[in-house]
Amino acid sequence: MRILSVAALGLMLSACASGHEPSLWQGYADHPAGYLATNSDFEALAFLPPPPEDGSLREQNDLAVYHATRAMKGRARWNQAAADAEIVTPSAPEVFSEALGVPFDPSRTPTLALLLGRMHADLEVIQASAKARYARPRPFVSEPADICVEAAPWLAESGSYPSGHAAMGWAWALILEELAPDRAEAILTRGLSYGDSRTICGVH
């Protein structure tokens, strides 16, 4: 991740030097491609352990946490989990604004926004094989209950392991804390809570 941090600084400096600002995107339809090739050998199956086995104590614990966090519906932390679910637009990292100590505004830092957006595309590539191999059902599919986002068909049909949002939140945090080292503790804490939001939401 330190290499990506250097890349972030380099991209921002080059943009300032050239006067060129990258254009921003609207959503999935025009989302920028990542840095990795779609057939990259770097994939999550090579380093992630499998999810808990059916009926195991770890799975039972996961389900217990899922049911316990349903009681958080309507609370501030539940609403934060819903906000953290938005990951595809240029403004998605604005949830790190408080941790950064300054507002994250993609219109003011389009090169940084593009870097973070392209990282999202890369993580999709990295996790795709593991998602397909394990095909772990999301908890709200096997045991229906309220979740913090719409239970859309595509969400119900996609695997819950590994969590792309959790990986993205931590990856963004690692980049941002390199750019604002004086805010590192707050940024990394926010990155962890970004991943926790997926459990609170009820999709992992």
Short mmCIF file of N, CA and C in Angstrom, two decimals, residues 24 89-98 100-114:
data_model
loop_
_atom_site.label_atom_id
_atom_site.label_comp_id
_atom_site.label_asym_id
_atom_site.label_seq_id
_atom_site.Cartn_x
_atom_site.Cartn_y
_atom_site.Cartn_z
N LEU A 24 -14.65 13.22 -13.59
CA LEU A 24 -15.28 12.37 -12.58
C LEU A 24 -16.38 11.55 -13.23
N THR A 89 -19.55 6.02 -6.20
CA THR A 89 -19.43 7.37 -6.76
C THR A 89 -18.14 8.05 -6.28
N PRO A 90 -17.71 9.12 -6.96
CA PRO A 90 -16.48 9.82 -6.55
C PRO A 90 -16.54 10.37 -5.13
N SER A 91 -17.75 10.66 -4.64
CA SER A 91 -17.89 11.24 -3.30
C SER A 91 -17.96 10.19 -2.20
N ALA A 92 -17.89 8.90 -2.53
CA ALA A 92 -18.00 7.85 -1.51
C ALA A 92 -17.01 8.02 -0.36
N PRO A 93 -15.74 8.40 -0.61
CA PRO A 93 -14.80 8.54 0.51
C PRO A 93 -15.06 9.73 1.43
N GLU A 94 -16.12 10.50 1.15
CA GLU A 94 -16.39 11.65 2.01
C GLU A 94 -16.73 11.23 3.43
N VAL A 95 -17.04 9.95 3.64
CA VAL A 95 -17.31 9.47 5.00
C VAL A 95 -16.05 9.52 5.86
N PHE A 96 -14.90 9.75 5.24
CA PHE A 96 -13.64 9.90 5.98
C PHE A 96 -13.36 11.36 6.34
N SER A 97 -14.25 12.26 5.99
CA SER A 97 -14.00 13.69 6.19
C SER A 97 -13.70 14.05 7.65
N GLU A 98 -14.51 13.53 8.57
CA GLU A 98 -14.29 13.85 9.98
C GLU A 98 -12.93 13.33 10.44
N LEU A 100 -10.33 12.83 8.57
CA LEU A 100 -9.30 13.61 7.89
C LEU A 100 -9.13 15.00 8.50
N GLY A 101 -10.22 15.51 9.07
CA GLY A 101 -10.17 16.86 9.63
C GLY A 101 -10.50 17.93 8.61
N VAL A 102 -10.75 17.52 7.37
CA VAL A 102 -11.15 18.44 6.29
C VAL A 102 -12.17 17.71 5.43
N PRO A 103 -13.06 18.45 4.77
CA PRO A 103 -14.05 17.79 3.91
C PRO A 103 -13.37 17.12 2.71
N PHE A 104 -13.79 15.90 2.41
CA PHE A 104 -13.33 15.25 1.18
C PHE A 104 -14.25 15.70 0.07
N ASP A 105 -13.71 16.42 -0.90
CA ASP A 105 -14.50 16.98 -1.99
C ASP A 105 -13.86 16.58 -3.31
N PRO A 106 -14.45 15.62 -4.03
CA PRO A 106 -13.83 15.15 -5.28
C PRO A 106 -13.67 16.24 -6.32
N SER A 107 -14.50 17.27 -6.27
CA SER A 107 -14.36 18.36 -7.24
C SER A 107 -13.11 19.19 -6.99
N ARG A 108 -12.62 19.17 -5.75
CA ARG A 108 -11.42 19.93 -5.40
C ARG A 108 -10.16 19.06 -5.49
N THR A 109 -10.32 17.76 -5.33
CA THR A 109 -9.17 16.83 -5.43
C THR A 109 -9.53 15.69 -6.38
N PRO A 110 -9.77 16.00 -7.64
CA PRO A 110 -10.22 14.96 -8.58
C PRO A 110 -9.20 13.86 -8.83
N THR A 111 -7.90 14.18 -8.73
CA THR A 111 -6.88 13.16 -8.96
C THR A 111 -6.90 12.13 -7.84
N LEU A 112 -7.03 12.60 -6.61
CA LEU A 112 -7.14 11.69 -5.47
C LEU A 112 -8.42 10.87 -5.57
N ALA A 113 -9.52 11.52 -5.96
CA ALA A 113 -10.79 10.80 -6.11
C ALA A 113 -10.65 9.70 -7.16
N LEU A 114 -9.94 10.00 -8.25
CA LEU A 114 -9.75 9.00 -9.30
C LEU A 114 -8.90 7.84 -8.80
#
